[in-house]
Amino acid sequence: MSSIPIVQIRQTPGKIGIETTQGSFSIKQPKADLEITTTPAELEIHQAKTELTVDQSRAFAAYTGGSHLEMSKRLYSNIQQVFLQGLSKRVEMGERMREFYKPGNSLGDIMRSRSLDKPPFIEYRGPASSANVDINISFTPATLDVRLGGVDIQTRINAPEIEYNKGNVNIYMQQYPSVQFTPPAPPTVDTTM
C-alpha cells in the first residue's frame, strides 16, 4: 500500500507580556499658621489718702483745765453758783443767830460748824469722760478704671500639597507566534535492479 506524504505543521502561539506598576498618590497639608496677639487688660486704682483727725482738747481740758481762756470762762461761769451757795450759807447762819435761844444755836456752835465747813471748790477743769477724744476719719472710696484687653487671632490656612506619581504599563511580546511547516520526506526511489 502506498503511503501519502503528510506535511507537518507546527504552530507556536504568540504571548504578550504586560507589566504594570501602580501609581502613587499622596496628600500632605501643612498645619495652619496662627498669629495670636493679646492686648492685656489694664486696671488703675485711684485712692485718695484717708485723713484721720484726733481732737483731744476736751481731754486736755478735763486733765489740766485747758487754756487760760477756757479756765477763766469756767471759773467765771461757776462764780455765780458759788456766790449763791455762800449767800445761802450766810443767810442760814444769820437765821440761826437770830434764834440764839434755841439749843445748838449759840454763837460758839455756829462758829464751830462754820470752821468745819469746807470752802466751796470751783471746778476749773472740763468734765471727765471716756468720750472726750473726738476721732474723725475722712475716707474717700477708691475709683477703679478698667480697660478691657482682647485677643486677636489671625489664621492663614496652607493649601494641601497633592503629589501623584503615574503608574506604568509595559506591554511586550514575550513569545512571537510562528508557524513551521515540515515537508514530507522525499520518497525513496528503489534504484536496485
Backbone as JSON Lines, residues from 0, in Angstrom:
{"i":0,"aa":"M","n":[0.86,-1.15,0.0],"ca":[0.0,0.0,0.0],"c":[0.9,1.21,0.0]}
{"i":1,"aa":"S","n":[0.53,2.12,-0.69],"ca":[1.38,3.3,-0.83],"c":[1.0,4.31,0.23]}
{"i":2,"aa":"S","n":[2.0,4.98,0.86],"ca":[1.71,5.97,1.91],"c":[1.64,7.35,1.29]}
{"i":3,"aa":"I","n":[0.77,8.16,1.86],"ca":[0.58,9.52,1.36],"c":[1.49,10.42,2.18]}
{"i":4,"aa":"P","n":[2.26,11.17,1.49],"ca":[3.12,12.04,2.27],"c":[2.31,13.09,3.02]}
{"i":5,"aa":"I","n":[2.72,13.36,4.23],"ca":[1.97,14.3,5.08],"c":[2.9,15.48,5.39]}
{"i":6,"aa":"V","n":[2.33,16.64,5.23],"ca":[3.07,17.87,5.59],"c":[2.77,18.14,7.08]}
{"i":7,"aa":"Q","n":[3.81,18.32,7.81],"ca":[3.63,18.62,9.24],"c":[3.62,20.14,9.46]}
{"i":8,"aa":"I","n":[2.63,20.55,10.19],"ca":[2.53,22.0,10.51],"c":[2.65,22.12,12.04]}
{"i":9,"aa":"R","n":[3.63,22.89,12.47],"ca":[3.82,23.11,13.91],"c":[3.62,24.61,14.16]}
{"i":10,"aa":"Q","n":[2.71,24.9,15.04],"ca":[2.33,26.3,15.28],"c":[2.71,26.66,16.71]}
{"i":11,"aa":"T","n":[3.36,27.81,16.9],"ca":[3.69,28.32,18.25],"c":[2.85,29.57,18.45]}
{"i":12,"aa":"P","n":[2.03,29.58,19.52],"ca":[1.19,30.77,19.71],"c":[2.04,31.97,20.21]}
{"i":13,"aa":"G","n":[1.55,33.14,19.95],"ca":[2.22,34.34,20.44],"c":[1.81,34.64,21.9]}
{"i":14,"aa":"K","n":[2.76,35.16,22.66],"ca":[2.46,35.52,24.06],"c":[2.82,36.99,24.24]}
{"i":15,"aa":"I","n":[1.86,37.67,24.8],"ca":[2.09,39.1,25.08],"c":[2.32,39.23,26.58]}
{"i":16,"aa":"G","n":[3.4,39.89,26.96],"ca":[3.68,40.15,28.39],"c":[3.26,41.57,28.76]}
{"i":17,"aa":"I","n":[2.58,41.69,29.9],"ca":[2.14,43.01,30.39],"c":[2.64,43.17,31.83]}
{"i":18,"aa":"E","n":[3.4,44.21,32.07],"ca":[3.88,44.53,33.43],"c":[3.34,45.92,33.79]}
{"i":19,"aa":"T","n":[2.76,45.99,34.96],"ca":[2.21,47.29,35.4],"c":[2.82,47.66,36.76]}
{"i":20,"aa":"T","n":[3.03,48.92,36.95],"ca":[3.39,49.45,38.27],"c":[2.29,50.43,38.66]}
{"i":21,"aa":"Q","n":[1.85,50.3,39.87],"ca":[0.74,51.16,40.33],"c":[1.21,52.59,40.51]}
{"i":22,"aa":"G","n":[0.29,53.51,40.29],"ca":[0.58,54.91,40.55],"c":[0.48,55.18,42.05]}
{"i":23,"aa":"S","n":[1.21,56.21,42.52],"ca":[1.15,56.56,43.95],"c":[0.54,57.94,44.09]}
{"i":24,"aa":"F","n":[-0.21,58.1,45.18],"ca":[-0.98,59.31,45.4],"c":[-0.73,59.71,46.85]}
{"i":25,"aa":"S","n":[-0.23,60.92,47.09],"ca":[0.0,61.37,48.46],"c":[-0.53,62.79,48.62]}
{"i":26,"aa":"I","n":[-1.17,63.01,49.76],"ca":[-1.71,64.35,50.09],"c":[-1.09,64.76,51.41]}
{"i":27,"aa":"K","n":[-0.48,65.92,51.45],"ca":[0.05,66.49,52.69],"c":[-0.53,67.88,52.84]}
{"i":28,"aa":"Q","n":[-0.91,68.19,54.05],"ca":[-1.39,69.55,54.3],"c":[-0.66,70.09,55.52]}
{"i":29,"aa":"P","n":[0.16,71.11,55.33],"ca":[0.85,71.71,56.49],"c":[-0.17,72.33,57.44]}
{"i":30,"aa":"K","n":[0.22,72.38,58.7],"ca":[-0.67,72.98,59.7],"c":[-0.91,74.45,59.38]}
{"i":31,"aa":"A","n":[-2.06,74.92,59.77],"ca":[-2.39,76.33,59.55],"c":[-1.48,77.19,60.42]}
{"i":32,"aa":"D","n":[-1.15,78.38,59.91],"ca":[-0.32,79.32,60.66],"c":[-1.24,80.23,61.47]}
{"i":33,"aa":"L","n":[-0.94,80.32,62.76],"ca":[-1.75,81.17,63.65],"c":[-0.9,82.33,64.12]}
{"i":34,"aa":"E","n":[-1.48,83.51,64.11],"ca":[-0.87,84.67,64.74],"c":[-1.83,85.16,65.8]}
{"i":35,"aa":"I","n":[-1.39,85.05,67.04],"ca":[-2.25,85.43,68.17],"c":[-1.63,86.65,68.83]}
{"i":36,"aa":"T","n":[-2.39,87.72,68.86],"ca":[-1.94,88.96,69.5],"c":[-2.89,89.25,70.66]}
{"i":37,"aa":"T","n":[-2.32,89.39,71.83],"ca":[-3.16,89.7,73.0],"c":[-2.86,91.1,73.48]}
{"i":38,"aa":"T","n":[-3.91,91.78,73.87],"ca":[-3.79,93.1,74.49],"c":[-4.17,92.93,75.96]}
{"i":39,"aa":"P","n":[-3.22,93.15,76.87],"ca":[-3.56,92.92,78.28],"c":[-4.56,93.94,78.8]}
{"i":40,"aa":"A","n":[-5.37,93.49,79.71],"ca":[-6.32,94.4,80.36],"c":[-5.54,95.31,81.32]}
{"i":41,"aa":"E","n":[-6.06,96.49,81.54],"ca":[-5.4,97.44,82.43],"c":[-6.37,97.84,83.54]}
{"i":42,"aa":"L","n":[-5.85,97.85,84.74],"ca":[-6.65,98.22,85.91],"c":[-5.9,99.33,86.64]}
{"i":43,"aa":"E","n":[-6.57,100.46,86.8],"ca":[-5.99,101.56,87.56],"c":[-6.89,101.84,88.76]}
{"i":44,"aa":"I","n":[-6.26,101.92,89.91],"ca":[-7.0,102.19,91.15],"c":[-6.53,103.55,91.67]}
{"i":45,"aa":"H","n":[-7.47,104.46,91.83],"ca":[-7.16,105.78,92.37],"c":[-7.77,105.85,93.77]}
{"i":46,"aa":"Q","n":[-6.92,106.1,94.74],"ca":[-7.38,106.16,96.13],"c":[-6.8,107.42,96.76]}
{"i":47,"aa":"A","n":[-7.68,108.31,97.19],"ca":[-7.21,109.49,97.91],"c":[-6.78,109.06,99.31]}
{"i":48,"aa":"K","n":[-5.89,109.83,99.9],"ca":[-5.41,109.48,101.23],"c":[-6.54,109.62,102.25]}
{"i":49,"aa":"T","n":[-6.58,108.67,103.15],"ca":[-7.55,108.74,104.24],"c":[-7.02,109.7,105.29]}
{"i":50,"aa":"E","n":[-7.87,110.59,105.76],"ca":[-7.44,111.58,106.76],"c":[-8.01,111.2,108.12]}
{"i":51,"aa":"L","n":[-7.13,111.21,109.1],"ca":[-7.51,110.91,110.48],"c":[-7.29,112.18,111.3]}
{"i":52,"aa":"T","n":[-8.36,112.64,111.93],"ca":[-8.29,113.84,112.77],"c":[-8.61,113.43,114.2]}
{"i":53,"aa":"V","n":[-7.69,113.74,115.11],"ca":[-7.9,113.43,116.53],"c":[-7.95,114.75,117.28]}
{"i":54,"aa":"D","n":[-9.07,115.02,117.96],"ca":[-9.24,116.24,118.74],"c":[-9.26,115.85,120.22]}
{"i":55,"aa":"Q","n":[-8.18,116.25,120.95],"ca":[-8.08,115.89,122.37],"c":[-8.27,117.09,123.28]}
{"i":56,"aa":"S","n":[-8.8,118.16,122.71],"ca":[-8.9,119.38,123.51],"c":[-9.79,119.19,124.74]}
{"i":57,"aa":"R","n":[-10.88,118.43,124.62],"ca":[-11.75,118.21,125.79],"c":[-11.06,117.32,126.82]}
{"i":58,"aa":"A","n":[-10.23,116.36,126.35],"ca":[-9.48,115.52,127.3],"c":[-8.45,116.36,128.05]}
{"i":59,"aa":"F","n":[-7.74,117.26,127.32],"ca":[-6.78,118.14,127.99],"c":[-7.49,119.08,128.96]}
{"i":60,"aa":"A","n":[-8.7,119.54,128.57],"ca":[-9.46,120.41,129.47],"c":[-9.86,119.66,130.74]}
{"i":61,"aa":"A","n":[-10.13,118.36,130.64],"ca":[-10.5,117.57,131.82],"c":[-9.28,117.29,132.69]}
{"i":62,"aa":"Y","n":[-8.07,117.13,132.06],"ca":[-6.86,116.85,132.85],"c":[-6.26,118.11,133.46]}
{"i":63,"aa":"T","n":[-6.07,119.13,132.63],"ca":[-5.32,120.3,133.08],"c":[-6.15,121.57,133.15]}
{"i":64,"aa":"G","n":[-7.35,121.5,132.66],"ca":[-8.18,122.7,132.64],"c":[-8.16,123.38,131.29]}
{"i":65,"aa":"G","n":[-7.27,123.01,130.42],"ca":[-7.22,123.59,129.09],"c":[-6.47,124.9,129.08]}
{"i":66,"aa":"S","n":[-6.75,125.76,128.13],"ca":[-6.07,127.05,128.01],"c":[-6.58,128.01,129.1]}
{"i":67,"aa":"H","n":[-5.84,129.14,129.28],"ca":[-6.23,130.13,130.3],"c":[-7.61,130.69,130.01]}
{"i":68,"aa":"L","n":[-7.92,130.89,128.75],"ca":[-9.23,131.44,128.4],"c":[-10.33,130.46,128.79]}
{"i":69,"aa":"E","n":[-10.12,129.16,128.51],"ca":[-11.15,128.16,128.87],"c":[-11.31,128.09,130.39]}
{"i":70,"aa":"M","n":[-10.17,128.07,131.11],"ca":[-10.28,128.01,132.59],"c":[-10.99,129.23,133.14]}
{"i":71,"aa":"S","n":[-10.66,130.4,132.61],"ca":[-11.3,131.63,133.08],"c":[-12.8,131.59,132.83]}
{"i":72,"aa":"K","n":[-13.22,131.11,131.68],"ca":[-14.65,131.02,131.38],"c":[-15.35,130.1,132.37]}
{"i":73,"aa":"R","n":[-14.69,128.94,132.67],"ca":[-15.32,128.02,133.61],"c":[-15.4,128.61,135.02]}
{"i":74,"aa":"L","n":[-14.32,129.28,135.41],"ca":[-14.32,129.89,136.75],"c":[-15.42,130.96,136.85]}
{"i":75,"aa":"Y","n":[-15.48,131.83,135.86],"ca":[-16.49,132.9,135.91],"c":[-17.9,132.37,135.78]}
{"i":76,"aa":"S","n":[-18.07,131.29,135.05],"ca":[-19.43,130.75,134.93],"c":[-19.86,130.08,136.24]}
{"i":77,"aa":"N","n":[-18.91,129.6,137.05],"ca":[-19.25,128.94,138.32],"c":[-19.31,129.9,139.5]}
{"i":78,"aa":"I","n":[-18.8,131.1,139.32],"ca":[-18.75,132.05,140.45],"c":[-20.15,132.41,140.94]}
{"i":79,"aa":"Q","n":[-21.08,132.58,140.02],"ca":[-22.44,132.94,140.44],"c":[-23.03,131.84,141.32]}
{"i":80,"aa":"Q","n":[-22.83,130.6,140.92],"ca":[-23.37,129.49,141.72],"c":[-22.69,129.43,143.1]}
{"i":81,"aa":"V","n":[-21.35,129.63,143.11],"ca":[-20.62,129.61,144.39],"c":[-21.08,130.8,145.26]}
{"i":82,"aa":"F","n":[-21.27,131.93,144.62],"ca":[-21.73,133.1,145.37],"c":[-23.1,132.83,145.99]}
{"i":83,"aa":"L","n":[-24.01,132.24,145.2],"ca":[-25.35,131.96,145.72],"c":[-25.3,130.92,146.84]}
{"i":84,"aa":"Q","n":[-24.41,129.92,146.71],"ca":[-24.26,128.93,147.79],"c":[-23.73,129.59,149.07]}
{"i":85,"aa":"G","n":[-22.72,130.44,148.88],"ca":[-22.17,131.15,150.05],"c":[-23.2,132.06,150.69]}
{"i":86,"aa":"L","n":[-23.98,132.73,149.87],"ca":[-25.01,133.63,150.37],"c":[-26.07,132.85,151.16]}
{"i":87,"aa":"S","n":[-26.46,131.68,150.63],"ca":[-27.47,130.9,151.35],"c":[-26.92,130.38,152.68]}
{"i":88,"aa":"K","n":[-25.6,130.07,152.74],"ca":[-24.99,129.63,154.0],"c":[-25.02,130.77,155.01]}
{"i":89,"aa":"R","n":[-24.69,131.99,154.51],"ca":[-24.67,133.15,155.41],"c":[-26.08,133.45,155.93]}
{"i":90,"aa":"V","n":[-27.05,133.31,155.05],"ca":[-28.43,133.56,155.49],"c":[-28.83,132.53,156.52]}
{"i":91,"aa":"E","n":[-28.43,131.29,156.28],"ca":[-28.76,130.21,157.23],"c":[-28.09,130.5,158.59]}
{"i":92,"aa":"M","n":[-26.83,130.93,158.54],"ca":[-26.15,131.26,159.8],"c":[-26.83,132.44,160.5]}
{"i":93,"aa":"G","n":[-27.26,133.41,159.71],"ca":[-27.95,134.56,160.3],"c":[-29.26,134.13,160.94]}
{"i":94,"aa":"E","n":[-29.98,133.23,160.34],"ca":[-31.23,132.71,160.9],"c":[-30.98,132.0,162.22]}
{"i":95,"aa":"R","n":[-29.88,131.23,162.24],"ca":[-29.56,130.51,163.48],"c":[-29.18,131.5,164.59]}
{"i":96,"aa":"M","n":[-28.42,132.56,164.17],"ca":[-28.0,133.54,165.16],"c":[-29.22,134.31,165.71]}
{"i":97,"aa":"R","n":[-30.2,134.51,164.88],"ca":[-31.4,135.21,165.32],"c":[-32.16,134.37,166.34]}
{"i":98,"aa":"E","n":[-32.07,133.05,166.18],"ca":[-32.74,132.16,167.12],"c":[-31.72,131.6,168.12]}
{"i":99,"aa":"F","n":[-30.95,132.48,168.71],"ca":[-29.88,132.09,169.63],"c":[-30.41,131.39,170.88]}
{"i":100,"aa":"Y","n":[-31.67,131.55,171.16],"ca":[-32.25,130.97,172.36],"c":[-32.52,129.48,172.18]}
{"i":101,"aa":"K","n":[-32.48,129.0,170.97],"ca":[-32.7,127.57,170.75],"c":[-31.41,126.82,171.03]}
{"i":102,"aa":"P","n":[-31.53,125.57,171.54],"ca":[-30.3,124.83,171.8],"c":[-29.53,124.55,170.51]}
{"i":103,"aa":"G","n":[-28.2,124.67,170.54],"ca":[-27.34,124.41,169.39],"c":[-27.19,125.62,168.5]}
{"i":104,"aa":"N","n":[-27.81,126.74,168.85],"ca":[-27.7,127.94,168.03],"c":[-26.88,129.02,168.72]}
{"i":105,"aa":"S","n":[-26.06,128.63,169.66],"ca":[-25.22,129.64,170.31],"c":[-24.14,130.08,169.32]}
{"i":106,"aa":"L","n":[-23.52,131.22,169.63],"ca":[-22.52,131.76,168.73],"c":[-21.34,130.79,168.59]}
{"i":107,"aa":"G","n":[-20.98,130.1,169.66],"ca":[-19.87,129.12,169.61],"c":[-20.21,127.96,168.69]}
{"i":108,"aa":"D","n":[-21.46,127.46,168.8],"ca":[-21.86,126.34,167.93],"c":[-21.87,126.75,166.46]}
{"i":109,"aa":"I","n":[-22.32,127.94,166.21],"ca":[-22.4,128.41,164.82],"c":[-20.99,128.57,164.25]}
{"i":110,"aa":"M","n":[-20.06,129.14,165.04],"ca":[-18.69,129.33,164.55],"c":[-17.98,128.01,164.37]}
{"i":111,"aa":"R","n":[-18.25,127.06,165.27],"ca":[-17.64,125.73,165.12],"c":[-18.12,125.05,163.84]}
{"i":112,"aa":"S","n":[-19.42,125.1,163.55],"ca":[-19.94,124.48,162.32],"c":[-19.41,125.2,161.09]}
{"i":113,"aa":"R","n":[-19.17,126.55,161.25],"ca":[-18.62,127.28,160.11],"c":[-17.17,126.87,159.86]}
{"i":114,"aa":"S","n":[-16.4,126.61,160.92],"ca":[-15.0,126.21,160.74],"c":[-14.9,124.8,160.16]}
{"i":115,"aa":"L","n":[-15.91,123.96,160.41],"ca":[-15.9,122.61,159.85],"c":[-16.34,122.58,158.38]}
{"i":116,"aa":"D","n":[-17.04,123.61,157.96],"ca":[-17.46,123.67,156.55],"c":[-16.24,123.9,155.66]}
{"i":117,"aa":"K","n":[-16.17,123.13,154.64],"ca":[-15.08,123.3,153.68],"c":[-15.51,124.39,152.7]}
{"i":118,"aa":"P","n":[-14.53,125.18,152.27],"ca":[-14.89,126.21,151.3],"c":[-15.31,125.56,149.98]}
{"i":119,"aa":"P","n":[-16.21,126.16,149.31],"ca":[-16.68,125.56,148.06],"c":[-15.54,125.51,147.03]}
{"i":120,"aa":"F","n":[-15.52,124.41,146.29],"ca":[-14.48,124.21,145.27],"c":[-15.03,124.65,143.92]}
{"i":121,"aa":"I","n":[-14.3,125.53,143.3],"ca":[-14.72,126.0,141.97],"c":[-14.01,125.12,140.95]}
{"i":122,"aa":"E","n":[-14.79,124.42,140.22],"ca":[-14.23,123.49,139.2],"c":[-13.78,124.29,137.99]}
{"i":123,"aa":"Y","n":[-12.49,124.22,137.73],"ca":[-11.94,124.94,136.58],"c":[-11.61,123.98,135.42]}
{"i":124,"aa":"R","n":[-11.75,122.69,135.69],"ca":[-11.47,121.7,134.64],"c":[-12.78,121.31,133.95]}
{"i":125,"aa":"G","n":[-12.63,120.75,132.73],"ca":[-13.8,120.28,131.98],"c":[-14.28,118.95,132.54]}
{"i":126,"aa":"P","n":[-15.47,118.53,132.15],"ca":[-15.99,117.26,132.67],"c":[-15.15,116.08,132.14]}
{"i":127,"aa":"A","n":[-14.92,115.14,133.04],"ca":[-14.16,113.94,132.65],"c":[-15.11,112.94,132.01]}
{"i":128,"aa":"S","n":[-14.66,112.37,130.89],"ca":[-15.49,111.39,130.19],"c":[-14.59,110.56,129.29]}
{"i":129,"aa":"S","n":[-15.03,109.33,129.04],"ca":[-14.27,108.47,128.12],"c":[-14.5,108.9,126.67]}
{"i":130,"aa":"A","n":[-15.46,109.77,126.44],"ca":[-15.76,110.23,125.08],"c":[-15.18,111.62,124.82]}
{"i":131,"aa":"N","n":[-14.15,112.02,125.59],"ca":[-13.57,113.35,125.42],"c":[-12.67,113.46,124.2]}
{"i":132,"aa":"V","n":[-12.24,112.34,123.65],"ca":[-11.38,112.38,122.46],"c":[-12.26,112.14,121.25]}
{"i":133,"aa":"D","n":[-12.25,113.12,120.33],"ca":[-13.03,113.01,119.1],"c":[-12.11,112.51,117.99]}
{"i":134,"aa":"I","n":[-12.5,111.39,117.38],"ca":[-11.74,110.82,116.27],"c":[-12.62,110.9,115.04]}
{"i":135,"aa":"N","n":[-12.09,111.53,114.02],"ca":[-12.84,111.68,112.77],"c":[-11.99,111.12,111.64]}
{"i":136,"aa":"I","n":[-12.57,110.17,110.91],"ca":[-11.87,109.55,109.77],"c":[-12.57,109.99,108.5]}
{"i":137,"aa":"S","n":[-11.8,110.61,107.63],"ca":[-12.34,111.04,106.34],"c":[-11.85,110.04,105.3]}
{"i":138,"aa":"F","n":[-12.78,109.22,104.83],"ca":[-12.44,108.13,103.91],"c":[-13.08,108.4,102.56]}
{"i":139,"aa":"T","n":[-12.26,108.39,101.53],"ca":[-12.75,108.56,100.16],"c":[-12.7,107.2,99.49]}
{"i":140,"aa":"P","n":[-13.82,106.71,98.96],"ca":[-13.77,105.38,98.31],"c":[-12.89,105.4,97.08]}
{"i":141,"aa":"A","n":[-12.32,104.24,96.8],"ca":[-11.42,104.1,95.65],"c":[-12.24,104.11,94.35]}
{"i":142,"aa":"T","n":[-11.63,104.66,93.31],"ca":[-12.24,104.6,91.98],"c":[-11.42,103.66,91.12]}
{"i":143,"aa":"L","n":[-12.11,102.79,90.43],"ca":[-11.47,101.8,89.58],"c":[-11.67,102.18,88.12]}
{"i":144,"aa":"D","n":[-10.59,102.12,87.36],"ca":[-10.66,102.38,85.92],"c":[-10.17,101.12,85.22]}
{"i":145,"aa":"V","n":[-11.08,100.43,84.55],"ca":[-10.76,99.16,83.91],"c":[-10.84,99.33,82.41]}
{"i":146,"aa":"R","n":[-9.75,98.97,81.73],"ca":[-9.76,98.92,80.28],"c":[-9.58,97.47,79.88]}
{"i":147,"aa":"L","n":[-10.59,96.96,79.18],"ca":[-10.57,95.55,78.82],"c":[-9.52,95.27,77.76]}
{"i":148,"aa":"G","n":[-8.9,94.13,77.86],"ca":[-7.95,93.68,76.85],"c":[-8.69,92.85,75.81]}
{"i":149,"aa":"G","n":[-7.93,92.17,74.98],"ca":[-8.57,91.34,73.96],"c":[-7.55,90.39,73.35]}
{"i":150,"aa":"V","n":[-8.07,89.5,72.55],"ca":[-7.24,88.54,71.83],"c":[-7.6,88.63,70.36]}
{"i":151,"aa":"D","n":[-6.59,88.81,69.51],"ca":[-6.79,88.87,68.07],"c":[-6.11,87.65,67.46]}
{"i":152,"aa":"I","n":[-6.89,86.8,66.8],"ca":[-6.36,85.57,66.22],"c":[-6.49,85.66,64.7]}
{"i":153,"aa":"Q","n":[-5.35,85.61,64.02],"ca":[-5.3,85.6,62.56],"c":[-4.87,84.2,62.13]}
{"i":154,"aa":"T","n":[-5.66,83.59,61.25],"ca":[-5.38,82.24,60.79],"c":[-5.1,82.26,59.29]}
{"i":155,"aa":"R","n":[-3.98,81.64,58.9],"ca":[-3.67,81.5,57.48],"c":[-3.63,80.01,57.18]}
{"i":156,"aa":"I","n":[-4.55,79.57,56.34],"ca":[-4.67,78.15,56.01],"c":[-3.71,77.83,54.87]}
{"i":157,"aa":"N","n":[-2.9,76.81,55.03],"ca":[-1.97,76.38,53.99],"c":[-2.68,75.36,53.09]}
{"i":158,"aa":"A","n":[-2.49,75.54,51.78],"ca":[-3.16,74.66,50.81],"c":[-2.54,73.26,50.88]}
{"i":159,"aa":"P","n":[-3.35,72.25,50.61],"ca":[-2.81,70.89,50.63],"c":[-1.81,70.68,49.48]}
{"i":160,"aa":"E","n":[-0.8,69.87,49.75],"ca":[0.19,69.51,48.73],"c":[-0.16,68.12,48.23]}
{"i":161,"aa":"I","n":[-0.58,68.06,46.97],"ca":[-1.01,66.79,46.38],"c":[0.06,66.34,45.39]}
{"i":162,"aa":"E","n":[0.52,65.12,45.56],"ca":[1.55,64.58,44.66],"c":[1.05,63.26,44.09]}
{"i":163,"aa":"Y","n":[1.13,63.17,42.75],"ca":[0.68,61.94,42.09],"c":[1.79,61.45,41.18]}
{"i":164,"aa":"N","n":[2.22,60.23,41.4],"ca":[3.19,59.58,40.53],"c":[2.44,58.58,39.68]}
{"i":165,"aa":"K","n":[2.54,58.81,38.37],"ca":[1.77,57.94,37.45],"c":[2.33,56.53,37.49]}
{"i":166,"aa":"G","n":[1.41,55.64,37.28],"ca":[1.82,54.24,37.14],"c":[2.37,54.0,35.73]}
{"i":167,"aa":"N","n":[2.81,52.78,35.48],"ca":[3.43,52.47,34.19],"c":[2.89,51.13,33.7]}
{"i":168,"aa":"V","n":[2.64,51.07,32.42],"ca":[2.22,49.8,31.81],"c":[3.25,49.48,30.71]}
{"i":169,"aa":"N","n":[3.85,48.32,30.81],"ca":[4.83,47.88,29.82],"c":[4.28,46.65,29.12]}
{"i":170,"aa":"I","n":[4.02,46.81,27.86],"ca":[3.48,45.69,27.07],"c":[4.57,45.25,26.1]}
{"i":171,"aa":"Y","n":[4.85,44.0,26.09],"ca":[5.9,43.49,25.2],"c":[5.51,42.09,24.73]}
{"i":172,"aa":"M","n":[6.2,41.65,23.67],"ca":[5.97,40.29,23.14],"c":[6.87,39.35,23.9]}
{"i":173,"aa":"Q","n":[6.25,38.52,24.65],"ca":[7.02,37.53,25.4],"c":[7.42,36.37,24.46]}
{"i":174,"aa":"Q","n":[6.54,36.06,23.51],"ca":[6.82,34.98,22.54],"c":[6.1,35.33,21.26]}
{"i":175,"aa":"Y","n":[6.88,35.37,20.23],"ca":[6.28,35.68,18.93],"c":[5.58,34.44,18.38]}
{"i":176,"aa":"P","n":[4.48,34.6,17.66],"ca":[3.83,33.43,17.07],"c":[4.62,32.94,15.84]}
{"i":177,"aa":"S","n":[4.54,31.69,15.67],"ca":[5.26,31.14,14.48],"c":[4.5,29.93,13.95]}
{"i":178,"aa":"V","n":[4.66,29.74,12.7],"ca":[4.09,28.54,12.05],"c":[5.26,27.87,11.32]}
{"i":179,"aa":"Q","n":[5.46,26.61,11.57],"ca":[6.56,25.87,10.94],"c":[5.97,24.74,10.13]}
{"i":180,"aa":"F","n":[6.32,24.77,8.91],"ca":[5.86,23.7,8.01],"c":[7.03,22.74,7.78]}
{"i":181,"aa":"T","n":[6.8,21.48,7.98],"ca":[7.82,20.47,7.7],"c":[7.3,19.63,6.53]}
{"i":182,"aa":"P","n":[7.98,19.75,5.36],"ca":[7.51,18.96,4.22],"c":[7.79,17.48,4.46]}
{"i":183,"aa":"P","n":[7.08,16.67,3.77],"ca":[7.32,15.24,3.96],"c":[8.7,14.88,3.38]}
{"i":184,"aa":"A","n":[9.2,13.84,3.88],"ca":[10.49,13.39,3.37],"c":[10.31,12.93,1.93]}
{"i":185,"aa":"P","n":[11.25,13.23,1.12],"ca":[11.1,12.82,-0.27],"c":[11.0,11.29,-0.37]}
{"i":186,"aa":"P","n":[10.23,10.84,-1.32],"ca":[10.08,9.39,-1.43],"c":[11.4,8.76,-1.87]}
{"i":187,"aa":"T","n":[11.61,7.68,-1.32],"ca":[12.81,6.95,-1.71],"c":[12.52,6.13,-2.95]}
{"i":188,"aa":"V","n":[13.39,6.27,-3.81],"ca":[13.21,5.52,-5.06],"c":[14.16,4.33,-4.98]}
{"i":189,"aa":"D","n":[13.57,3.2,-5.21],"ca":[14.39,1.99,-5.16],"c":[15.07,1.85,-6.54]}
{"i":190,"aa":"T","n":[16.29,2.05,-6.5],"ca":[17.02,2.0,-7.78],"c":[17.75,0.7,-7.94]}
{"i":191,"aa":"T","n":[17.44,-0.22,-7.17],"ca":[18.09,-1.51,-7.33],"c":[17.44,-2.25,-8.49]}
{"i":192,"aa":"M","n":[18.2,-2.9,-9.19],"ca":[17.73,-3.72,-10.3],"c":[18.18,-5.08,-10.18]}
